[in-house]
Amino acid sequence: MRLLITVSLLLFFLKASSQQSNKNVDSLLNAYKINSELKNYATLAHDVSVKYGKAGDFVKALKYALKEVKFKKHLPVERQKNSLFNLGLFFYKNQAYSKSIDAYNKVIDSFSSDEFTYRAYCENARNYDKLGDFYLARNYYKKGLSHPK
């Protein structure tokens, strides 16, 4: 029932004007936080960050990704990795390459190796390329491309 209410509210808020939508989403996030519904908080923050990311508004996407990551421990492991991966992407899109590297390193270091790990290596290579460290970029590309198929 809560999920249905959450989805209904989210759809309503996302159809509202952008500025009003932000206030409504922030109000709903605050209500989840006050009521200790931290899984719902993280899930809503994720959904909103992805919405803004797909729309190309990476400043707002980053804002909500940071909110999601704050409570990632309340999510399943796959969602935790995804939240950190998205955070790295949104930092990259905002040209915060060092912060993007930090987020991707958390994906690499905090979880067992899987596709996210190897993708994070490649994303770090892109970051190091942007920072002008071509040696590290090359090494990270090698690690990322070494994924056993």
Coordinates of N, CA and C in Angstrom, one line a residue:
M1 N 0.8 -1.2 0.0 CA 0.0 0.0 0.0 C 0.9 1.3 0.0
R2 N 1.9 1.2 0.9 CA 2.8 2.4 0.9 C 3.5 2.7 -0.5
L3 N 3.8 1.6 -1.1 CA 4.5 1.7 -2.4 C 3.5 2.4 -3.4
L4 N 2.3 2.0 -3.4 CA 1.3 2.6 -4.3 C 1.1 4.1 -4.0
I5 N 1.1 4.4 -2.7 CA 1.0 5.8 -2.3 C 2.2 6.6 -2.8
T6 N 3.4 6.0 -2.6 CA 4.6 6.6 -3.0 C 4.7 6.9 -4.5
V7 N 4.3 5.9 -5.3 CA 4.3 6.0 -6.7 C 3.3 7.0 -7.2
S8 N 2.1 7.0 -6.6 CA 1.1 8.0 -6.9 C 1.6 9.4 -6.6
L9 N 2.2 9.6 -5.5 CA 2.7 10.9 -5.1 C 3.8 11.4 -6.0
L10 N 4.7 10.4 -6.3 CA 5.8 10.7 -7.2 C 5.3 11.2 -8.5
L11 N 4.4 10.5 -9.1 CA 3.9 10.9 -10.4 C 3.2 12.2 -10.4
F12 N 2.5 12.5 -9.3 CA 1.8 13.8 -9.1 C 2.9 14.9 -9.1
F13 N 3.9 14.7 -8.2 CA 5.0 15.7 -8.0 C 5.8 15.9 -9.3
L14 N 6.0 14.9 -10.1 CA 6.8 15.0 -11.3 C 6.1 15.7 -12.4
K15 N 4.8 15.7 -12.3 CA 4.0 16.4 -13.3 C 3.8 17.9 -13.0
A16 N 4.1 18.3 -11.8 CA 4.0 19.7 -11.4 C 5.1 20.4 -12.0
S17 N 5.0 21.8 -11.9 CA 6.1 22.6 -12.4 C 7.4 22.2 -11.8
S18 N 8.5 22.4 -12.5 CA 9.8 22.0 -12.0 C 10.2 22.5 -10.6
Q19 N 10.0 23.8 -10.4 CA 10.3 24.4 -9.1 C 9.4 23.9 -8.0
Q20 N 8.1 23.8 -8.3 CA 7.2 23.2 -7.3 C 7.4 21.8 -7.1
S21 N 7.8 21.1 -8.2 CA 8.1 19.7 -8.1 C 9.3 19.4 -7.1
N22 N 10.3 20.2 -7.2 CA 11.5 20.1 -6.3 C 11.0 20.3 -4.8
K23 N 10.2 21.3 -4.6 CA 9.7 21.5 -3.2 C 8.9 20.3 -2.7
N24 N 8.0 19.8 -3.6 CA 7.2 18.7 -3.2 C 8.0 17.4 -2.9
V25 N 9.0 17.2 -3.8 CA 9.8 16.0 -3.6 C 10.6 16.2 -2.3
D26 N 11.2 17.3 -2.1 CA 11.9 17.6 -0.9 C 11.0 17.4 0.4
S27 N 9.8 17.9 0.3 CA 8.9 17.7 1.4 C 8.6 16.2 1.7
L28 N 8.4 15.5 0.6 CA 8.1 14.0 0.8 C 9.4 13.3 1.3
L29 N 10.6 13.7 0.9 CA 11.8 13.1 1.4 C 11.9 13.5 2.9
N30 N 11.6 14.7 3.2 CA 11.7 15.1 4.6 C 10.7 14.3 5.5
A31 N 9.5 14.0 5.0 CA 8.5 13.2 5.7 C 9.0 11.8 5.9
Y32 N 9.6 11.2 4.9 CA 10.2 9.9 5.0 C 11.3 9.9 6.1
K33 N 12.1 10.9 6.0 CA 13.2 11.0 7.0 C 12.7 11.1 8.4
I34 N 11.8 12.0 8.6 CA 11.2 12.2 10.0 C 10.6 10.9 10.5
N35 N 9.9 10.1 9.6 CA 9.2 8.9 10.0 C 10.1 7.7 9.9
S36 N 11.4 7.9 9.7 CA 12.4 6.8 9.7 C 12.1 5.8 8.6
E37 N 11.5 6.2 7.5 CA 11.3 5.4 6.4 C 12.4 5.6 5.4
L38 N 13.6 5.2 5.8 CA 14.8 5.5 5.1 C 15.0 4.7 3.8
K39 N 14.4 3.5 3.7 CA 14.5 2.8 2.4 C 13.6 3.6 1.4
N40 N 12.4 4.0 1.8 CA 11.6 4.8 0.9 C 12.3 6.1 0.5
Y41 N 13.0 6.8 1.5 CA 13.7 8.0 1.2 C 14.8 7.8 0.1
A42 N 15.6 6.7 0.3 CA 16.6 6.4 -0.7 C 16.1 6.1 -2.0
T43 N 15.0 5.3 -2.0 CA 14.3 4.9 -3.3 C 13.8 6.1 -4.1
L44 N 13.1 7.0 -3.4 CA 12.6 8.2 -4.0 C 13.7 9.1 -4.5
A45 N 14.7 9.3 -3.7 CA 15.9 10.1 -4.1 C 16.5 9.5 -5.3
H46 N 16.6 8.2 -5.4 CA 17.2 7.5 -6.6 C 16.3 7.8 -7.8
D47 N 15.0 7.6 -7.7 CA 14.1 7.8 -8.8 C 14.2 9.2 -9.4
V48 N 14.3 10.2 -8.5 CA 14.3 11.6 -8.9 C 15.7 11.9 -9.5
S49 N 16.7 11.4 -8.9 CA 18.1 11.6 -9.5 C 18.2 11.1 -10.9
V50 N 17.6 9.9 -11.1 CA 17.6 9.3 -12.5 C 16.8 10.1 -13.4
K51 N 15.6 10.6 -13.0 CA 14.8 11.4 -13.8 C 15.5 12.6 -14.3
Y52 N 16.2 13.3 -13.4 CA 17.0 14.5 -13.8 C 18.2 14.1 -14.6
G53 N 18.8 13.0 -14.3 CA 19.9 12.6 -15.2 C 19.5 12.3 -16.6
K54 N 18.4 11.7 -16.8 CA 17.9 11.4 -18.1 C 17.5 12.7 -18.9
A55 N 17.0 13.7 -18.1 CA 16.6 15.0 -18.7 C 17.9 15.9 -18.9
G56 N 19.0 15.4 -18.5 CA 20.2 16.2 -18.7 C 20.5 17.3 -17.7
D57 N 19.7 17.3 -16.6 CA 19.9 18.3 -15.5 C 20.8 17.6 -14.5
F58 N 22.1 17.6 -14.7 CA 23.0 16.9 -13.9 C 23.3 17.6 -12.5
V59 N 23.0 18.8 -12.4 CA 23.2 19.5 -11.1 C 22.1 18.9 -10.1
K60 N 20.9 18.9 -10.6 CA 19.8 18.3 -9.8 C 19.9 16.8 -9.6
A61 N 20.4 16.1 -10.6 CA 20.6 14.7 -10.5 C 21.6 14.4 -9.4
L62 N 22.7 15.2 -9.4 CA 23.7 15.1 -8.3 C 23.1 15.4 -6.9
K63 N 22.3 16.4 -6.8 CA 21.7 16.7 -5.5 C 20.9 15.5 -5.0
Y64 N 20.1 14.9 -5.8 CA 19.3 13.8 -5.3 C 20.1 12.5 -5.1
A65 N 21.1 12.3 -6.0 CA 22.0 11.2 -5.8 C 22.8 11.2 -4.5
L66 N 23.2 12.4 -4.1 CA 23.8 12.6 -2.8 C 22.9 12.2 -1.6
K67 N 21.6 12.6 -1.8 CA 20.6 12.3 -0.8 C 20.4 10.8 -0.7
E68 N 20.4 10.1 -1.8 CA 20.2 8.7 -1.9 C 21.4 8.0 -1.2
V69 N 22.6 8.4 -1.5 CA 23.8 7.7 -1.0 C 23.9 7.8 0.5
K70 N 23.3 8.9 1.0 CA 23.4 9.1 2.5 C 22.7 8.0 3.2
F71 N 21.7 7.4 2.6 CA 21.0 6.3 3.3 C 21.0 5.0 2.5
K72 N 22.1 4.8 1.7 CA 22.2 3.6 0.9 C 22.2 2.3 1.6
K73 N 22.7 2.3 2.9 CA 22.7 1.1 3.7 C 21.4 0.5 3.9
H74 N 20.3 1.2 3.6 CA 18.9 0.7 3.8 C 18.4 0.0 2.5
L75 N 19.3 0.0 1.5 CA 19.0 -0.6 0.2 C 19.6 -2.0 0.0
P76 N 19.1 -2.8 -0.8 CA 19.8 -4.1 -1.1 C 21.2 -3.7 -1.8
V77 N 22.1 -4.7 -1.7 CA 23.5 -4.5 -2.1 C 23.6 -4.0 -3.6
E78 N 22.8 -4.6 -4.5 CA 22.8 -4.1 -5.9 C 22.4 -2.7 -6.0
R79 N 21.4 -2.3 -5.3 CA 21.0 -0.8 -5.3 C 22.1 0.1 -4.7
Q80 N 22.8 -0.4 -3.7 CA 23.9 0.4 -3.1 C 25.0 0.6 -4.1
K81 N 25.3 -0.4 -4.9 CA 26.3 -0.3 -5.9 C 25.8 0.7 -7.0
N82 N 24.6 0.5 -7.4 CA 24.0 1.4 -8.4 C 24.0 2.8 -8.0
S83 N 23.7 3.1 -6.7 CA 23.6 4.5 -6.2 C 25.0 5.1 -6.2
L84 N 26.0 4.4 -5.9 CA 27.4 4.9 -5.9 C 27.8 5.1 -7.4
F85 N 27.5 4.2 -8.2 CA 27.8 4.3 -9.6 C 27.2 5.5 -10.2
N86 N 25.9 5.7 -10.0 CA 25.2 6.9 -10.5 C 25.8 8.2 -9.9
L87 N 26.2 8.2 -8.6 CA 26.9 9.3 -8.0 C 28.1 9.7 -8.8
G88 N 28.9 8.6 -9.1 CA 30.1 8.9 -9.9 C 29.8 9.5 -11.2
L89 N 28.8 9.0 -11.9 CA 28.4 9.5 -13.2 C 28.0 11.0 -13.1
F90 N 27.2 11.3 -12.1 CA 26.7 12.7 -12.0 C 27.8 13.6 -11.6
F91 N 28.8 13.2 -10.8 CA 30.0 14.0 -10.5 C 30.7 14.2 -11.8
Y92 N 30.9 13.2 -12.6 CA 31.6 13.3 -13.9 C 30.9 14.3 -14.8
K93 N 29.6 14.2 -14.9 CA 28.8 15.1 -15.8 C 28.9 16.5 -15.3
N94 N 29.2 16.7 -14.0 CA 29.4 18.1 -13.4 C 30.8 18.5 -13.4
Q95 N 31.7 17.7 -14.1 CA 33.1 18.0 -14.2 C 33.8 18.0 -12.8
A96 N 33.3 17.2 -11.9 CA 34.0 17.1 -10.6 C 34.7 15.7 -10.6
Y97 N 35.7 15.6 -11.4 CA 36.4 14.4 -11.7 C 37.0 13.6 -10.5
S98 N 37.6 14.4 -9.6 CA 38.2 13.7 -8.4 C 37.1 13.1 -7.5
K99 N 36.0 13.8 -7.4 CA 34.9 13.3 -6.6 C 34.2 12.0 -7.3
S100 N 34.2 12.1 -8.6 CA 33.7 11.0 -9.4 C 34.6 9.8 -9.2
I101 N 35.9 10.0 -9.2 CA 36.9 8.9 -8.9 C 36.6 8.3 -7.5
D102 N 36.4 9.1 -6.5 CA 36.1 8.7 -5.2 C 34.9 7.8 -5.1
A103 N 33.8 8.2 -5.8 CA 32.6 7.4 -5.9 C 32.8 6.1 -6.5
Y104 N 33.5 6.1 -7.7 CA 33.7 4.8 -8.4 C 34.7 3.9 -7.6
N105 N 35.6 4.5 -6.9 CA 36.5 3.7 -6.0 C 35.7 3.0 -4.9
K106 N 34.6 3.6 -4.4 CA 33.8 2.9 -3.4 C 33.1 1.7 -4.1
V107 N 32.7 1.8 -5.3 CA 32.1 0.7 -6.0 C 33.1 -0.4 -6.1
I108 N 34.3 -0.1 -6.5 CA 35.4 -1.1 -6.7 C 35.8 -1.7 -5.4
D109 N 35.9 -0.9 -4.3 CA 36.5 -1.4 -3.1 C 35.5 -2.0 -2.1
S110 N 34.3 -1.6 -2.2 CA 33.3 -2.0 -1.1 C 32.5 -3.2 -1.4
F111 N 32.5 -3.8 -2.6 CA 31.7 -4.9 -3.0 C 32.4 -5.9 -3.7
S112 N 31.9 -7.1 -3.8 CA 32.5 -8.2 -4.6 C 32.5 -7.8 -6.1
S113 N 33.5 -8.3 -6.8 CA 33.7 -7.9 -8.2 C 32.6 -8.5 -9.1
D114 N 32.0 -7.6 -9.9 CA 31.0 -7.9 -10.8 C 31.1 -6.9 -12.0
E115 N 30.1 -6.9 -12.8 CA 30.1 -6.0 -13.9 C 30.2 -4.5 -13.5
F116 N 29.6 -4.1 -12.4 CA 29.7 -2.8 -11.9 C 31.2 -2.4 -11.6
T117 N 31.9 -3.4 -11.1 CA 33.3 -3.2 -10.7 C 34.1 -2.8 -12.0
Y118 N 33.9 -3.6 -13.0 CA 34.7 -3.4 -14.3 C 34.3 -2.1 -15.0
R119 N 33.0 -1.8 -14.9 CA 32.5 -0.5 -15.5 C 33.1 0.6 -14.7
A120 N 33.2 0.5 -13.4 CA 33.8 1.6 -12.5 C 35.2 1.8 -12.9
Y121 N 36.0 0.7 -13.2 CA 37.4 0.9 -13.6 C 37.4 1.7 -14.9
C122 N 36.6 1.4 -15.9 CA 36.5 2.2 -17.1 C 36.1 3.6 -16.9
E123 N 35.1 3.8 -16.0 CA 34.7 5.2 -15.7 C 35.8 6.0 -15.1
N124 N 36.6 5.3 -14.2 CA 37.7 6.0 -13.6 C 38.8 6.4 -14.6
A125 N 38.9 5.5 -15.6 CA 39.9 5.8 -16.7 C 39.4 7.1 -17.4
R126 N 38.1 7.2 -17.7 CA 37.6 8.5 -18.3 C 37.9 9.7 -17.5
N127 N 37.8 9.5 -16.1 CA 38.1 10.6 -15.2 C 39.5 11.0 -15.3
Y128 N 40.4 10.0 -15.2 CA 41.8 10.3 -15.2 C 42.2 10.9 -16.6
D129 N 41.6 10.5 -17.7 CA 41.8 11.1 -19.0 C 41.5 12.6 -18.9
K130 N 40.3 12.9 -18.4 CA 39.9 14.3 -18.3 C 40.9 15.1 -17.4
L131 N 41.5 14.4 -16.4 CA 42.4 15.1 -15.5 C 43.8 15.2 -16.1
G132 N 44.0 14.6 -17.3 CA 45.3 14.6 -17.9 C 46.3 13.6 -17.5
D133 N 45.9 12.6 -16.7 CA 46.8 11.5 -16.2 C 46.5 10.3 -17.1
F134 N 47.2 10.3 -18.2 CA 47.0 9.3 -19.2 C 47.5 7.9 -18.8
Y135 N 48.6 8.0 -18.0 CA 49.1 6.7 -17.5 C 48.1 6.0 -16.6
L136 N 47.5 6.7 -15.7 CA 46.5 6.0 -14.8 C 45.3 5.7 -15.6
A137 N 44.9 6.5 -16.6 CA 43.8 6.2 -17.5 C 44.0 4.9 -18.2
R138 N 45.2 4.7 -18.7 CA 45.5 3.5 -19.4 C 45.4 2.3 -18.5
N139 N 45.9 2.4 -17.3 CA 45.9 1.3 -16.4 C 44.5 0.9 -16.0
Y140 N 43.6 2.0 -15.8 CA 42.2 1.7 -15.4 C 41.5 1.1 -16.6
Y141 N 41.8 1.5 -17.8 CA 41.1 0.9 -18.9 C 41.5 -0.6 -19.0
K142 N 42.8 -0.9 -18.8 CA 43.2 -2.3 -18.8 C 42.4 -3.1 -17.8
K143 N 42.3 -2.6 -16.5 CA 41.6 -3.3 -15.5 C 40.1 -3.5 -15.9
G144 N 39.5 -2.4 -16.4 CA 38.1 -2.5 -16.8 C 37.8 -3.5 -17.9
L145 N 38.8 -3.6 -18.9 CA 38.6 -4.4 -20.0 C 39.0 -5.9 -19.7
S146 N 39.5 -6.1 -18.5 CA 39.9 -7.5 -18.2 C 38.8 -8.3 -17.6
H147 N 37.6 -7.9 -17.7 CA 36.4 -8.6 -17.2 C 36.3 -9.9 -17.8
P148 N 36.3 -11.0 -17.0 CA 36.1 -12.3 -17.6 C 34.7 -12.5 -18.1
K149 N 34.6 -12.9 -19.3 CA 33.2 -13.0 -19.9 C 32.6 -14.3 -19.7

